[in-house]
Amino acid sequence: MKRREFLTSVAALGLASTLPVADAREVNGGQPWEAGQINTPPPPPRTGGLQYLTRHEFDTVAAIADRFIPADEMSLGGKEAGCAVFIDRQLAGDYGNAVALYRLGRFVKGTPEQGPQSPLTPAQRYRQGLTALDAATRAQYGQTFLSLNDDQQDQVLHAMEANRLNMGAEVETKVFFELLLQNVREGFLADPIYGGNKEMTSWKMLGFPGARYDFRDLLSKKGQKLNIIPTSLIDNTL
């Protein structure tokens, strides 16, 4: 995917909720929820080292991130920007364990607009999908995805996007591709405190100011080139 296409398609990530707000109750702590449980805060995130992915899985995700977002004069590539670090940390936490999703079934395949219908967590989908990806490339090229050259990796990813790569009966190829693409985007654009967007590379490319407290000092500079240096949440926690 070209960088321009990548940026213009980011808007597709927005989701609108149609749930009614009347008589709403807050339910947290993960699914399935059980009455009477103590509501304790989640453990703090671990830092350093891999938290969920194996080294081979991590390197495979990093290679995919670099094919989605290749380095150029505008910014770092997906691998160097830390997209795989971001994904690894997310898979080890609430997102990877699907604590906010209903997973008691029954699971019936619906329309694309209804999203994936699966009992698996994102973490489980990654483990299953990356294993299936290597099996598919071994069958076609005799090598794992990570061992392929750049052109071959692009061919595999294009085939996944078009739902033409046979990844076995257990993996929905296009759905897994879209999961990878979404998470790489998130890692590239999220605050660096979450492990990706190294050196705020995407924010600098886009001109996004980051986590600034306010802009009162800039109100008088209407029409001027501001050259704002982005600010990360990391800067605010020192």
Tab-separated table of C-alpha atoms in Angstrom, residues 54-225:
chain	number	residue	atom	x	y	z
A	54	THR	CA	7.599	-15.184	20.323
A	55	ARG	CA	10.747	-13.819	18.706
A	56	HIS	CA	9.822	-15.338	15.342
A	57	GLU	CA	6.260	-13.990	15.559
A	58	PHE	CA	7.567	-10.562	16.547
A	59	ASP	CA	10.032	-10.449	13.648
A	60	THR	CA	7.295	-11.560	11.244
A	61	VAL	CA	4.966	-8.792	12.414
A	62	ALA	CA	7.812	-6.270	12.115
A	63	ALA	CA	8.484	-7.399	8.531
A	64	ILE	CA	4.791	-7.041	7.683
A	65	ALA	CA	4.757	-3.551	9.215
A	66	ASP	CA	7.681	-2.568	6.994
A	67	ARG	CA	5.833	-3.758	3.895
A	68	PHE	CA	2.717	-1.797	4.905
A	69	ILE	CA	4.726	1.335	5.750
A	70	PRO	CA	8.114	1.378	3.992
A	71	ALA	CA	10.690	3.902	5.110
A	72	ASP	CA	11.207	6.959	2.929
A	73	GLU	CA	12.316	10.573	3.214
A	74	MET	CA	9.101	11.429	5.080
A	75	SER	CA	9.313	9.057	8.027
A	76	LEU	CA	10.653	5.829	9.485
A	77	GLY	CA	9.267	2.544	8.239
A	78	GLY	CA	6.809	0.473	10.232
A	79	LYS	CA	9.486	-1.808	11.639
A	80	GLU	CA	11.829	0.923	12.879
A	81	ALA	CA	8.874	2.974	14.111
A	82	GLY	CA	8.124	0.176	16.586
A	83	CYS	CA	4.778	-1.058	15.280
A	84	ALA	CA	5.587	-4.634	16.324
A	85	VAL	CA	6.487	-3.446	19.835
A	86	PHE	CA	3.117	-1.695	20.051
A	87	ILE	CA	1.267	-4.800	18.866
A	88	ASP	CA	3.151	-7.114	21.229
A	89	ARG	CA	2.237	-4.949	24.222
A	90	GLN	CA	-1.391	-4.654	23.139
A	91	LEU	CA	-1.717	-8.410	22.709
A	92	ALA	CA	-0.383	-8.938	26.228
A	93	GLY	CA	-2.987	-6.597	27.704
A	94	ASP	CA	-6.728	-6.010	27.723
A	95	TYR	CA	-6.975	-5.656	23.946
A	96	GLY	CA	-5.248	-8.970	23.303
A	97	ASN	CA	-7.413	-10.711	25.878
A	98	ALA	CA	-10.623	-9.150	24.495
A	99	VAL	CA	-11.802	-8.049	27.935
A	100	ALA	CA	-14.269	-5.555	26.424
A	101	LEU	CA	-15.842	-8.004	23.965
A	102	TYR	CA	-18.762	-10.354	24.457
A	103	ARG	CA	-17.502	-13.873	23.761
A	104	LEU	CA	-20.115	-16.258	25.121
A	105	GLY	CA	-21.545	-17.074	21.678
A	106	ARG	CA	-23.306	-18.204	19.739
A	107	PHE	CA	-21.011	-17.216	16.844
A	108	VAL	CA	-22.659	-16.939	13.452
A	109	LYS	CA	-20.855	-15.492	10.459
A	110	GLY	CA	-22.629	-12.289	9.437
A	111	THR	CA	-22.011	-9.396	7.091
A	112	PRO	CA	-18.615	-7.661	6.857
A	113	GLU	CA	-20.145	-4.658	8.657
A	114	GLN	CA	-20.815	-6.831	11.710
A	115	GLY	CA	-17.124	-7.579	12.170
A	116	PRO	CA	-15.434	-10.868	13.062
A	117	GLN	CA	-17.646	-13.446	14.776
A	118	SER	CA	-15.196	-15.617	16.674
A	119	PRO	CA	-14.638	-17.022	20.172
A	120	LEU	CA	-10.925	-16.259	19.812
A	121	THR	CA	-9.243	-13.262	21.406
A	122	PRO	CA	-7.030	-10.995	19.257
A	123	ALA	CA	-3.984	-12.598	20.887
A	124	GLN	CA	-5.208	-16.061	19.907
A	125	ARG	CA	-6.051	-14.868	16.402
A	126	TYR	CA	-2.482	-13.582	15.980
A	127	ARG	CA	-0.944	-16.863	17.133
A	128	GLN	CA	-3.197	-18.876	14.886
A	129	GLY	CA	-2.879	-16.506	11.930
A	130	LEU	CA	0.912	-16.187	11.980
A	131	THR	CA	1.261	-19.974	12.161
A	132	ALA	CA	-1.095	-20.346	9.203
A	133	LEU	CA	0.781	-17.651	7.275
A	134	ASP	CA	4.068	-19.541	7.585
A	135	ALA	CA	2.362	-22.770	6.558
A	136	ALA	CA	0.954	-21.064	3.453
A	137	THR	CA	4.307	-19.570	2.389
A	138	ARG	CA	6.102	-22.872	2.998
A	139	ALA	CA	3.599	-24.557	0.702
A	140	GLN	CA	4.087	-21.929	-2.007
A	141	TYR	CA	7.736	-20.897	-1.631
A	142	GLY	CA	9.284	-23.516	0.646
A	143	GLN	CA	10.110	-20.823	3.244
A	144	THR	CA	8.524	-18.935	6.108
A	145	PHE	CA	7.158	-15.461	5.399
A	146	LEU	CA	10.123	-13.896	7.210
A	147	SER	CA	12.599	-15.649	4.875
A	148	LEU	CA	10.972	-14.320	1.686
A	149	ASN	CA	12.402	-11.335	-0.164
A	150	ASP	CA	10.540	-8.027	-0.263
A	151	ASP	CA	8.793	-8.704	-3.581
A	152	GLN	CA	7.612	-12.126	-2.443
A	153	GLN	CA	6.338	-10.697	0.836
A	154	ASP	CA	4.401	-8.060	-1.103
A	155	GLN	CA	2.897	-10.763	-3.312
A	156	VAL	CA	1.762	-12.723	-0.250
A	157	LEU	CA	0.225	-9.658	1.392
A	158	HIS	CA	-1.586	-8.695	-1.820
A	159	ALA	CA	-2.943	-12.244	-2.004
A	160	MET	CA	-4.103	-12.024	1.612
A	161	GLU	CA	-5.835	-8.706	0.947
A	162	ALA	CA	-7.624	-10.208	-2.064
A	163	ASN	CA	-8.526	-13.316	-0.021
A	164	ARG	CA	-6.570	-15.499	-2.457
A	165	LEU	CA	-4.031	-17.010	-0.037
A	166	ASN	CA	-4.990	-20.408	1.353
A	167	MET	CA	-4.365	-20.182	5.095
A	168	GLY	CA	-6.451	-23.198	6.024
A	169	ALA	CA	-10.006	-23.655	7.190
A	170	GLU	CA	-9.446	-22.125	10.636
A	171	VAL	CA	-8.248	-18.682	9.479
A	172	GLU	CA	-10.253	-16.112	7.548
A	173	THR	CA	-7.441	-14.772	5.393
A	174	LYS	CA	-8.820	-11.331	4.561
A	175	VAL	CA	-10.032	-10.770	8.131
A	176	PHE	CA	-6.560	-11.542	9.485
A	177	PHE	CA	-4.988	-9.225	6.910
A	178	GLU	CA	-7.305	-6.407	7.982
A	179	LEU	CA	-6.465	-7.042	11.645
A	180	LEU	CA	-2.751	-6.750	10.875
A	181	LEU	CA	-3.256	-3.572	8.834
A	182	GLN	CA	-5.416	-1.942	11.504
A	183	ASN	CA	-2.972	-2.706	14.309
A	184	VAL	CA	0.063	-1.556	12.307
A	185	ARG	CA	-1.726	1.737	11.592
A	186	GLU	CA	-2.508	2.134	15.281
A	187	GLY	CA	1.099	1.447	16.240
A	188	PHE	CA	2.368	3.955	13.685
A	189	LEU	CA	-0.002	6.734	14.785
A	190	ALA	CA	-0.431	6.157	18.542
A	191	ASP	CA	1.386	8.036	21.262
A	192	PRO	CA	4.941	6.668	21.681
A	193	ILE	CA	4.156	5.817	25.294
A	194	TYR	CA	2.508	2.662	23.919
A	195	GLY	CA	5.654	1.444	22.181
A	196	GLY	CA	5.197	2.557	18.555
A	197	ASN	CA	5.567	5.832	16.640
A	198	LYS	CA	9.260	6.052	17.536
A	199	GLU	CA	10.529	9.623	17.753
A	200	MET	CA	6.935	10.683	16.942
A	201	THR	CA	7.821	9.995	13.316
A	202	SER	CA	4.225	9.884	12.040
A	203	TRP	CA	3.231	13.005	13.985
A	204	LYS	CA	6.138	14.951	12.516
A	205	MET	CA	5.195	13.759	9.038
A	206	LEU	CA	1.562	14.815	9.482
A	207	GLY	CA	2.210	17.986	11.452
A	208	PHE	CA	0.226	16.658	14.422
A	209	PRO	CA	1.156	18.513	17.645
A	210	GLY	CA	0.602	15.563	19.976
A	211	ALA	CA	-0.431	15.737	23.623
A	212	ARG	CA	-0.134	19.502	24.150
A	213	TYR	CA	-1.951	21.048	27.125
A	214	ASP	CA	-3.348	23.970	25.133
A	215	PHE	CA	-2.605	26.318	22.240
A	216	ARG	CA	-3.154	29.722	23.836
A	217	ASP	CA	0.389	30.822	23.034
A	218	LEU	CA	-0.311	30.236	19.334
A	219	LEU	CA	-3.673	31.976	18.946
A	220	SER	CA	-2.052	35.206	17.760
A	221	LYS	CA	-0.112	33.448	14.983
A	222	LYS	CA	-2.976	32.877	12.588
A	223	GLY	CA	-1.770	32.132	9.057
A	224	GLN	CA	1.846	31.628	10.152
A	225	LYS	CA	3.850	28.437	9.782
